[in-house]
Coordinates of C-alpha atoms in Angstrom, one line a residue:
X1 CA -0.4 -0.2 -0.1
X2 CA 1.1 3.2 -1.3
X3 CA 2.4 5.8 1.8
X4 CA -0.2 8.4 3.0
X5 CA 1.2 12.2 1.5
X6 CA -0.9 13.2 5.0
X7 CA 1.0 12.6 8.4
X8 CA -0.4 12.3 11.8
X9 CA 1.4 12.8 14.1
X10 CA -0.2 9.7 16.6
X11 CA 2.7 11.0 19.5
X12 CA 0.9 14.2 19.3
X13 CA -2.6 13.0 19.7
X14 CA -0.9 10.3 22.8
X15 CA 0.3 13.5 24.6
X16 CA -1.9 16.1 24.0
X17 CA -2.0 20.3 25.2
X18 CA -3.6 20.6 28.1
X19 CA -7.2 21.7 27.6
X20 CA -6.9 25.0 29.3
X21 CA -4.5 26.6 26.6
X22 CA -7.3 25.7 23.7
X23 CA -11.0 25.9 24.6
X24 CA -12.6 27.4 27.9
X25 CA -14.3 24.2 29.6
X26 CA -16.3 23.8 32.5
X27 CA -15.0 19.2 32.1
X28 CA -11.8 18.1 31.7
X29 CA -10.5 14.9 30.2
X30 CA -11.8 11.6 32.4
X31 CA -9.3 8.3 32.8
X32 CA -10.3 5.1 33.4
X33 CA -8.8 1.9 33.8
X34 CA -11.7 -0.1 33.7
X35 CA -15.6 1.0 32.6
X36 CA -16.4 3.7 31.4
X37 CA -20.1 4.7 30.5
X38 CA -20.3 8.1 28.1
X39 CA -24.1 9.5 28.3
X40 CA -26.5 13.3 28.2
X41 CA -27.9 12.6 31.5
X42 CA -26.3 11.5 34.4
X43 CA -29.0 8.7 36.2
X44 CA -28.5 6.9 32.0
X45 CA -24.9 6.7 32.9
X46 CA -24.6 5.4 36.4
X47 CA -27.9 3.0 35.0
X48 CA -24.8 1.2 32.4
X49 CA -22.2 1.6 35.1
X50 CA -24.3 -0.8 37.5
X51 CA -23.9 -3.4 35.3
X52 CA -20.6 -3.3 34.7
X53 CA -20.3 -3.0 38.4
X54 CA -22.5 -6.3 37.9
X55 CA -20.7 -8.0 36.1
X56 CA -21.9 -6.9 32.2
X57 CA -20.1 -5.5 29.9
X58 CA -20.6 -3.2 27.3
X59 CA -23.1 -3.9 24.8
X60 CA -24.8 -4.7 28.4
X61 CA -24.4 -1.8 30.3
X62 CA -25.0 -0.2 26.9
X63 CA -28.8 -0.9 26.7
X64 CA -29.6 -0.1 30.5
X65 CA -28.1 3.7 29.1
X66 CA -30.0 3.2 26.4
X67 CA -33.6 2.3 28.7
X68 CA -32.9 5.1 31.6
X69 CA -32.1 7.8 29.1
X70 CA -35.7 7.0 27.9
X71 CA -37.1 8.2 31.3
X72 CA -34.7 10.7 31.8
X73 CA -34.8 11.9 29.2
X74 CA -37.6 10.7 26.4
X75 CA -38.1 14.5 24.3
X76 CA -34.8 12.6 22.6
X77 CA -35.7 9.0 22.6
X78 CA -37.7 5.3 23.3
X79 CA -39.0 3.0 23.0
X80 CA -41.8 4.3 20.5
X81 CA -38.0 4.9 18.5
X82 CA -35.5 3.1 16.6
X83 CA -31.2 2.3 17.5
X84 CA -28.2 1.9 16.2
X85 CA -25.1 0.1 17.4
X86 CA -21.3 -0.6 16.8
X87 CA -20.2 -3.6 18.9
X88 CA -16.1 -4.0 19.7
X89 CA -15.1 -7.8 19.8
X90 CA -12.2 -7.0 22.4
X91 CA -11.5 -10.7 21.6
X92 CA -11.4 -11.1 17.8
X93 CA -10.9 -7.5 17.6
X94 CA -13.8 -7.1 15.0
X95 CA -16.4 -4.1 14.6
X96 CA -20.0 -6.2 13.9
X97 CA -23.4 -3.5 13.5
X98 CA -27.0 -3.6 14.1
X99 CA -30.2 -1.9 12.6
X100 CA -32.4 -1.3 14.7
X101 CA -35.3 0.7 12.8
X102 CA -38.4 -0.9 11.6
X103 CA -40.8 -0.4 8.7
X104 CA -43.7 0.3 7.1
X105 CA -46.7 -0.3 7.2
X106 CA -46.8 -2.9 4.3
X107 CA -50.7 -1.3 3.3
X108 CA -49.1 2.1 3.9
X109 CA -48.4 3.1 -0.1
X110 CA -47.3 6.3 -1.6
X111 CA -50.9 6.5 -3.3
X112 CA -52.4 6.0 0.0
X113 CA -51.5 9.2 2.0
X114 CA -52.3 11.2 -1.6
X115 CA -56.0 9.8 -1.2
X116 CA -55.4 11.4 2.5
X117 CA -54.3 15.3 1.1
X118 CA -50.8 15.0 1.5
X119 CA -48.8 17.3 -1.7
X120 CA -46.0 17.6 0.1
X121 CA -42.8 15.6 -0.4
X122 CA -42.4 14.2 3.1
X123 CA -45.4 13.0 5.9
X124 CA -46.4 15.7 7.8
X125 CA -44.3 15.1 11.4
X126 CA -47.7 15.4 13.9
X127 CA -49.4 12.8 11.1
X128 CA -48.9 9.4 12.6
X129 CA -48.7 8.0 9.1
X130 CA -45.1 8.5 9.4
X131 CA -45.1 5.5 12.9
X132 CA -42.7 3.0 11.3
X133 CA -43.0 0.3 13.6
X134 CA -40.2 1.1 16.5
X135 CA -36.6 -1.4 16.2
X136 CA -35.3 0.2 20.3
X137 CA -36.9 -2.4 21.9
X138 CA -35.6 -5.5 19.6
X139 CA -32.5 -3.2 19.5
X140 CA -32.0 -3.8 22.9
X141 CA -32.5 -7.6 23.5
X142 CA -30.7 -8.4 20.5
X143 CA -27.2 -6.0 22.2
X144 CA -27.6 -7.9 25.0
X145 CA -28.8 -11.1 23.5
X146 CA -25.7 -11.2 20.8
X147 CA -23.3 -9.0 22.9
X148 CA -23.5 -9.8 25.9
X149 CA -21.4 -11.5 29.2
X150 CA -23.7 -13.2 29.4
X151 CA -23.5 -13.0 32.4
X152 CA -26.5 -11.5 33.2
X153 CA -30.5 -11.1 31.2
X154 CA -32.3 -8.8 29.5
X155 CA -34.6 -8.5 32.8
X156 CA -31.1 -7.8 34.6
X157 CA -30.1 -5.1 32.9
X158 CA -34.4 -3.1 32.8
X159 CA -33.2 -2.8 36.3
X160 CA -32.1 1.0 36.9
X161 CA -34.7 2.0 34.3
X162 CA -37.5 0.2 36.1
X163 CA -36.8 1.5 39.3
X164 CA -35.7 4.9 38.0
X165 CA -39.4 5.3 35.2
X166 CA -41.1 3.9 39.2
X167 CA -39.4 6.3 42.5
X168 CA -39.1 9.5 39.7
X169 CA -36.0 11.5 38.5
X170 CA -35.6 15.2 38.8
X171 CA -36.3 16.6 34.6
X172 CA -32.6 18.2 34.0
X173 CA -32.3 21.9 32.9
X174 CA -31.9 21.3 28.9
X175 CA -34.7 18.2 28.7
X176 CA -36.7 21.0 30.3
X177 CA -36.7 23.3 27.5
X178 CA -36.9 20.3 25.5
X179 CA -40.1 19.3 27.5
X180 CA -41.5 22.5 27.5
X181 CA -41.1 23.1 23.9
X182 CA -43.4 20.0 23.4
X183 CA -46.1 20.3 26.1
X184 CA -49.1 21.5 23.3
X185 CA -47.8 18.6 21.7
X186 CA -47.6 15.6 23.8
X187 CA -51.1 16.9 24.6
X188 CA -52.9 17.5 20.9
X189 CA -51.5 14.7 19.8
X190 CA -53.7 11.9 21.7
X191 CA -55.7 11.1 24.5
X192 CA -53.3 10.1 26.5
X193 CA -50.3 12.8 27.0
X194 CA -51.1 13.0 30.8
X195 CA -48.9 9.9 30.7
X196 CA -45.8 12.0 29.5
X197 CA -46.8 15.2 31.6
X198 CA -47.1 16.3 35.3
X199 CA -49.9 17.8 36.5
X200 CA -50.5 18.1 32.9
X201 CA -47.8 20.2 32.5
X202 CA -44.0 19.6 30.9
X203 CA -41.5 19.0 34.4
X204 CA -39.7 22.0 35.0
X205 CA -36.5 21.5 36.2
X206 CA -35.4 19.4 39.0
X207 CA -39.3 18.8 39.5
X208 CA -39.2 15.3 39.8
X209 CA -41.5 12.9 37.2
X210 CA -42.3 8.8 37.7
X211 CA -43.6 7.0 34.6
X212 CA -45.6 4.0 35.9
X213 CA -46.7 3.2 32.7
X214 CA -43.3 3.5 31.2
X215 CA -41.5 1.3 33.5
X216 CA -44.4 -1.7 33.2
X217 CA -43.9 -1.2 29.6
X218 CA -40.2 -2.7 30.2
X219 CA -41.3 -5.1 32.6
X220 CA -43.0 -6.6 30.0
X221 CA -40.1 -7.0 27.8
X222 CA -38.3 -8.1 30.7
X223 CA -40.1 -10.9 31.6
X224 CA -41.1 -11.3 28.1
X225 CA -39.1 -10.6 25.9
X226 CA -39.5 -9.0 22.5
X227 CA -43.1 -10.5 22.3
X228 CA -43.5 -8.5 25.2
X229 CA -43.7 -5.4 23.3
X230 CA -44.5 -6.9 19.3
X231 CA -47.5 -8.5 20.7
X232 CA -49.5 -8.4 23.2
X233 CA -51.2 -5.2 25.5
X234 CA -48.4 -2.8 24.3
X235 CA -48.8 -4.0 20.9
X236 CA -52.4 -3.3 20.7
X237 CA -52.4 -0.4 22.5
X238 CA -49.7 0.7 19.5
X239 CA -51.7 0.1 16.7
X240 CA -55.1 1.1 17.9
X241 CA -54.2 4.8 18.9
X242 CA -53.1 4.5 15.4
X243 CA -55.5 3.2 13.6
X244 CA -57.8 5.9 15.4
X245 CA -55.7 9.0 13.9
X246 CA -56.0 7.0 10.2
X247 CA -53.6 5.2 10.3
X248 CA -53.1 2.4 8.8
X249 CA -50.4 0.0 10.6
X250 CA -51.5 -4.0 11.8
X251 CA -50.8 -5.8 15.3
X252 CA -49.0 -8.4 12.5
X253 CA -46.7 -4.9 11.3
X254 CA -45.6 -5.3 14.8
X255 CA -45.1 -8.9 14.8
X256 CA -42.8 -9.5 11.0
X257 CA -40.0 -6.9 13.7
X258 CA -36.7 -7.5 13.2
X259 CA -33.4 -6.2 14.4
X260 CA -31.1 -6.3 11.2
X261 CA -27.4 -7.7 11.9
X262 CA -25.1 -6.2 9.2
X263 CA -21.9 -5.4 8.2
X264 CA -20.7 -2.4 9.0
X265 CA -19.1 -0.6 6.4
X266 CA -15.5 1.7 6.2
X267 CA -12.5 4.1 5.1
X268 CA -9.2 4.5 5.4
X269 CA -7.8 7.4 6.1
X270 CA -4.1 8.6 5.6
X271 CA -3.9 4.5 5.9
X272 CA -4.0 4.7 9.5
X273 CA -7.7 5.2 10.9
X274 CA -10.1 3.3 10.0
X275 CA -14.5 5.2 10.3
X276 CA -17.1 2.5 11.2
X277 CA -20.1 3.3 10.2
X278 CA -24.1 1.2 10.0
X279 CA -24.5 0.7 6.2
X280 CA -27.1 2.3 4.2
X281 CA -30.8 2.8 5.5
X282 CA -28.4 5.1 7.8
X283 CA -26.4 8.1 7.2
X284 CA -23.3 7.0 8.3
X285 CA -22.4 6.8 4.3
X286 CA -21.9 10.5 4.2
X287 CA -19.2 10.7 6.5
X288 CA -16.9 8.3 4.5
X289 CA -17.8 9.6 1.5
X290 CA -17.0 13.0 2.6
X291 CA -13.7 11.8 4.8
X292 CA -11.9 10.6 1.1
X293 CA -13.0 13.4 -0.2
X294 CA -10.7 16.0 2.5
X295 CA -8.8 12.4 2.4
X296 CA -8.7 13.0 -1.8
X297 CA -7.8 17.2 -1.5
X298 CA -4.6 16.4 0.7
X299 CA -3.3 13.9 -1.7
X300 CA -4.4 15.9 -5.2
X301 CA -2.4 19.0 -3.8
X302 CA -5.1 20.6 -3.8
X303 CA -6.0 21.9 -0.7
X304 CA -2.6 21.8 1.5
X305 CA -3.1 19.1 4.7
X306 CA -6.1 20.5 7.0
X307 CA -3.5 19.7 10.3
X308 CA -1.3 22.3 8.6
X309 CA -4.3 24.8 8.5
X310 CA -5.3 27.0 11.7
X311 CA -8.3 25.1 12.5
X312 CA -11.7 26.5 12.4
X313 CA -9.9 29.2 10.2
X314 CA -12.1 29.9 7.2
X315 CA -9.3 28.0 4.8
X316 CA -10.6 24.7 7.5
X317 CA -14.4 25.1 7.4
X318 CA -14.9 25.9 3.7
X319 CA -13.2 22.7 2.5
X320 CA -15.4 20.6 5.6
X321 CA -18.4 22.3 4.5
X322 CA -17.6 21.5 0.8
X323 CA -16.6 17.9 1.3
X324 CA -19.3 17.8 3.4
X325 CA -21.8 19.8 1.0
X326 CA -21.2 17.1 -2.2
X327 CA -21.7 13.6 0.4
X328 CA -25.0 15.5 1.7
X329 CA -26.1 15.7 -2.8
X330 CA -25.1 11.8 -3.3
X331 CA -26.9 10.1 0.1
X332 CA -29.2 11.9 -0.6
X333 CA -30.5 10.6 -3.9
X334 CA -29.0 7.5 -3.3
X335 CA -29.2 6.6 0.9
X336 CA -32.5 3.9 1.0
X337 CA -33.9 0.8 2.5
X338 CA -31.2 -1.8 1.0
X339 CA -33.4 -4.6 1.2
X340 CA -35.6 -2.6 -1.4
X341 CA -33.3 -0.9 -3.8
X342 CA -29.6 -0.8 -4.7
X343 CA -27.0 1.3 -3.4
X344 CA -23.7 1.7 -4.4
X345 CA -21.6 2.6 -1.8
X346 CA -18.3 0.4 -2.8
X347 CA -19.0 2.3 -6.0
X348 CA -19.3 5.3 -3.8
X349 CA -16.3 5.0 -1.8
X350 CA -13.7 3.8 -4.7
X351 CA -11.1 6.4 -4.7
X352 CA -11.9 6.9 -7.9
X353 CA -15.5 7.9 -7.8
X354 CA -14.2 10.3 -4.4
X355 CA -11.4 11.8 -6.8
X356 CA -13.4 13.2 -9.1
X357 CA -15.6 14.8 -6.2
X358 CA -13.0 17.0 -5.0
X359 CA -11.7 18.0 -9.1
X360 CA -15.1 19.9 -7.4
X361 CA -14.4 21.5 -4.5
X362 CA -12.6 25.2 -5.7
X363 CA -10.4 25.7 -2.0
X364 CA -10.9 29.7 -2.7
X365 CA -14.9 30.0 -3.4
X366 CA -17.6 27.8 -3.0
X367 CA -19.2 26.1 -6.1
X368 CA -23.0 27.0 -6.7
X369 CA -23.1 23.9 -9.7
X370 CA -22.9 21.3 -7.1
X371 CA -26.9 20.8 -6.4
X372 CA -26.3 19.4 -2.3
X373 CA -29.6 18.2 0.4
X374 CA -31.2 20.7 2.4
X375 CA -30.5 18.8 6.9
X376 CA -32.7 20.0 9.1
X377 CA -32.0 19.0 12.7
X378 CA -34.0 19.3 15.5
X379 CA -31.6 18.0 18.8
X380 CA -34.1 14.8 18.7
X381 CA -31.7 11.8 19.1
X382 CA -29.3 10.8 21.7
X383 CA -25.7 9.6 21.2
X384 CA -24.5 7.3 24.7
X385 CA -20.4 5.3 24.2
X386 CA -19.7 2.7 26.7
X387 CA -16.1 0.8 27.2
X388 CA -15.7 -2.1 29.9
X389 CA -13.0 -3.3 31.5
X390 CA -12.3 -6.5 28.5
X391 CA -11.3 -4.0 25.8
X392 CA -15.1 -4.5 24.6
X393 CA -16.8 -1.2 23.6
X394 CA -20.4 -0.1 21.8
X395 CA -21.3 3.0 19.9
X396 CA -24.8 3.6 20.9
X397 CA -27.5 5.6 19.3
X398 CA -31.8 6.2 19.4
X399 CA -34.5 7.7 18.4
X400 CA -37.8 9.3 18.4
X401 CA -36.4 11.6 15.5
X402 CA -38.6 15.3 16.1
X403 CA -37.7 15.7 20.3
X404 CA -40.9 13.7 21.4
X405 CA -41.6 12.6 17.8
X406 CA -44.8 11.9 17.1
X407 CA -45.9 12.9 20.4
X408 CA -47.7 10.6 20.9
X409 CA -49.4 7.9 23.5
X410 CA -50.2 4.2 23.2
X411 CA -52.6 4.0 26.9
X412 CA -50.5 2.2 29.2
X413 CA -47.8 2.6 27.4
X414 CA -45.4 5.5 28.7
X415 CA -43.9 6.5 25.9
X416 CA -44.6 8.7 22.4
X417 CA -43.7 7.1 18.3
X418 CA -41.9 7.7 17.0
X419 CA -41.9 9.8 13.5
X420 CA -39.7 8.7 10.9
X421 CA -41.4 7.5 8.9
X422 CA -41.2 11.5 7.6
X423 CA -37.7 11.0 5.8
X424 CA -38.9 9.4 2.9
X425 CA -40.2 10.9 0.1
X426 CA -43.1 11.2 -1.0
X427 CA -42.1 11.2 -5.1
X428 CA -42.2 8.0 -7.4
X429 CA -39.4 8.6 -8.7
X430 CA -37.0 8.5 -6.1
X431 CA -34.4 5.7 -4.2
X432 CA -35.8 6.7 -0.8
X433 CA -40.4 6.8 -2.3
X434 CA -42.9 5.5 0.0
X435 CA -43.4 2.2 0.1
X436 CA -45.2 -0.5 2.5
X437 CA -42.9 -2.6 3.6
X438 CA -40.1 0.0 3.4
X439 CA -37.9 1.2 5.8
X440 CA -37.2 5.5 5.4
X441 CA -33.4 7.1 5.2
X442 CA -32.0 7.9 8.8
X443 CA -31.0 10.2 9.8
X444 CA -29.1 8.5 13.6
X445 CA -25.4 6.9 12.9
X446 CA -22.8 5.6 15.6
X447 CA -19.6 5.5 14.8
X448 CA -16.2 4.3 15.8
X449 CA -12.4 5.2 14.5
X450 CA -9.9 1.9 14.8
X451 CA -5.9 2.1 13.9
X452 CA -4.8 -0.8 12.6
X453 CA -7.0 -4.0 14.5
X454 CA -6.8 -1.9 17.4
X455 CA -10.1 0.8 18.9
X456 CA -9.5 4.4 18.2
X457 CA -12.6 6.3 19.4
X458 CA -15.7 5.1 20.2
X459 CA -17.8 8.9 19.4
X460 CA -20.5 9.9 17.5
X461 CA -22.7 13.0 17.6
X462 CA -26.0 13.3 18.2
X463 CA -28.7 15.8 16.4
X464 CA -30.4 15.0 12.8
X465 CA -28.2 16.2 10.1
X466 CA -25.6 17.5 11.5
X467 CA -24.9 14.0 13.3
X468 CA -21.7 13.2 10.1
X469 CA -20.8 16.3 10.2
X470 CA -20.4 15.6 14.4
X471 CA -18.0 13.1 12.5
X472 CA -16.2 14.8 10.8
X473 CA -15.0 17.9 13.5
X474 CA -15.0 15.5 16.4
X475 CA -12.5 12.9 14.2
X476 CA -10.5 15.9 12.4
X477 CA -9.8 17.1 16.1
X478 CA -8.6 13.8 17.6
X479 CA -5.8 13.9 13.9
X480 CA -4.7 16.7 15.0
X481 CA -3.3 15.8 19.7
X482 CA -7.3 17.9 20.7
X483 CA -8.3 15.1 23.9
X484 CA -11.7 14.1 24.1
X485 CA -13.6 17.0 26.1
X486 CA -11.5 19.5 23.9
X487 CA -12.7 18.0 19.9
X488 CA -16.0 18.1 22.0
X489 CA -15.5 21.7 23.5
X490 CA -14.5 22.9 19.4
X491 CA -17.2 24.9 18.6
X492 CA -19.0 23.3 15.1
X493 CA -20.6 24.8 12.5
X494 CA -23.4 22.5 10.9
X495 CA -25.0 23.0 7.1
X496 CA -28.5 24.4 6.8
X497 CA -29.4 23.2 9.8
X498 CA -31.3 25.6 10.4
X499 CA -33.5 25.9 14.2
X500 CA -36.6 24.4 12.9
X501 CA -40.2 24.2 14.9
X502 CA -40.7 20.1 15.2
X503 CA -44.2 20.4 15.9
X504 CA -45.5 22.1 12.3
X505 CA -43.0 21.9 9.9
X506 CA -42.3 18.9 7.2
X507 CA -39.1 17.5 7.6
X508 CA -37.6 18.9 5.4
X509 CA -36.1 15.8 3.4
X510 CA -33.9 15.0 -0.1
X511 CA -33.9 17.4 -3.0
X512 CA -34.8 20.3 -1.1
X513 CA -32.4 23.0 -1.5
X514 CA -30.7 25.3 0.3
X515 CA -27.6 27.6 0.9
X516 CA -27.6 27.5 5.2
X517 CA -24.2 27.6 6.7
X518 CA -24.9 27.8 10.6
X519 CA -21.1 28.6 12.7
X520 CA -21.1 28.4 16.6
X521 CA -21.2 30.7 18.9
X522 CA -17.1 31.1 19.7
X523 CA -15.6 31.2 15.6
X524 CA -15.2 34.4 15.3
X525 CA -17.0 36.6 13.6
X526 CA -13.8 37.9 11.3
X527 CA -13.9 34.6 10.8
X528 CA -17.2 34.6 9.3
X529 CA -16.6 37.4 7.4
X530 CA -14.6 35.3 5.4
X531 CA -16.6 32.3 4.8
X532 CA -19.8 35.4 3.0
X533 CA -16.6 36.2 1.2
X534 CA -16.1 33.1 0.1
X535 CA -19.9 33.0 -0.9
X536 CA -21.2 30.7 2.5
X537 CA -24.1 31.9 3.3
X538 CA -23.2 31.2 7.1
X539 CA -25.1 32.4 9.8
X540 CA -24.0 32.3 14.0
X541 CA -25.7 30.8 16.7
X542 CA -26.0 31.4 20.1
X543 CA -27.2 30.5 22.8
X544 CA -30.7 26.9 23.1
X545 CA -29.4 27.6 19.0
X546 CA -25.9 26.1 19.6
X547 CA -28.0 22.3 20.8
X548 CA -28.1 23.0 16.2
X549 CA -24.7 21.4 16.0
X550 CA -25.3 18.2 18.2
X551 CA -23.8 16.9 21.3
X552 CA -22.1 14.1 21.3
X553 CA -19.7 12.1 23.9
X554 CA -16.0 9.8 22.7
X555 CA -14.0 7.0 24.4
X556 CA -11.0 7.4 23.5
X557 CA -8.6 3.8 24.6
X558 CA -4.9 4.6 25.1
X559 CA -1.6 2.0 25.6
X560 CA -0.3 3.1 29.6
X561 CA 4.0 2.7 28.9
X562 CA 2.8 -0.4 31.5
X563 CA 1.4 -2.5 29.0
X564 CA -2.4 -2.0 30.7
X565 CA -4.7 0.3 28.4
X566 CA -6.8 3.5 30.1
X567 CA -9.6 5.0 29.0
X568 CA -10.1 8.0 27.6
X569 CA -13.7 10.6 27.2
X570 CA -15.2 13.8 27.9
X571 CA -18.3 14.2 27.4
X572 CA -20.7 16.9 25.5
X573 CA -21.0 20.3 26.2
X574 CA -24.0 21.1 24.8
X575 CA -26.6 18.0 27.0
X576 CA -26.4 17.9 30.8
X577 CA -24.7 14.9 31.1
X578 CA -21.0 13.1 31.9
X579 CA -18.1 11.3 31.2
X580 CA -18.4 8.2 34.6
X581 CA -15.4 5.9 34.9
X582 CA -15.8 2.6 37.3
X583 CA -13.7 1.9 40.3

């Protein structure tokens, strides 16, 4: 293999500068020689640690964290949504992948939604025909049974979340803000909204909320496995609610659901670091295409090496923005359900194709001829990562899609139903066109980076179409020698993110054209001015708008001179959580 022109200083990565030399943060890196959990909610972190202390591995603890997040952060995720997983097996030194997304109802057709009067490009977020079969419950059970330690049962893993739901949890600051924004949605979406409210209101920071009906749903999965969700009482409640609002989901749609174990897709950068993503119908391909374009730019001499550019300078941001726009232009068309459509992943990641795309980039100005998608964003997802004392890692992500999803609560179940079906395109000739029994374009993506066959990073950045953008920006920061916390603290950009109202706007799907680039507070106005001069519609985002840039978690594996490994973790300051070690 030819030696890459891109030089990564691994000594700098192993010995990074103190965080205070670059970015102010309320946090420092967290280290551990045993397990580690990094998540957006402290109580969910503790749930994962509890399972690690009981002898569970990273996969077991990830599911415990995931279920607990349904209690502590239901505005972003839950058993009514979907999940994806990457698992690094330290024994075999391989990365395995799980697709826990659901299909549309078999009877949901383009003809049917047109007869209902829908004329836009996507199913509205509040229409219950946007509900695909929730995949999270099956994903949790299958993660434990296929990747878990074997020391604990599914019931054992669910114990912390059930306890939290029954005893109640104090609501955190940022999550309360999201809950308050969705109060009207929850009240109007179904007759059962009070199950997700506190005395008819969204809870304020510090107020304790109990979710007893969610605890009962969890108990049924803990006792009966997947059948506890996809058959029986819970399934009947889901179907009854959807059909009462003109939806066509049936019990058979739920009963047929299965998790898919898939081969992860990957791209090796600079002949040293391999980025792993889940394959389509997820959008992880976007990050890989962008990474390949960035490598081609440097290898062909179109730009100087990224590591020689000042971090977050206009020169640096311009190149990343243009590469990601090209990547979105491809994936907004090609990413679809591979069981239904051909998705040419190998061709899209070939050196020849990536080089041809790189040639479209002008290092001095934007290319107005490049048609790109419209990645609209809301922070409606939770990403977390867990590692264990044996060297395994689990990169896990789950989502309701737009905040609380549809906001509709099946009676007696304690969770809201997702609206992932809004990711379909209502155009017949599109690969991602609506069809019965099909999975839509999916935004949620976990990531892992491997050096050789050893784990380098288990990481991710949540938040709609921000996710592949975050994967690239955080990875490039780590390759620059930043600590996990510094890489997360660093101000970010988000292409065409906007600050949409998830309750009223449609999902802005593939084929839409938008050129806004939102730049996070912390990047100088002079830099934003230079980006505008280069042709970017660059806009500053401040305050709560910073949620636009996602909320990430990173766990890095370090080698100690003693021969032992050390986990180094960071947690995004844009969220309520933290990273915490097992003792």
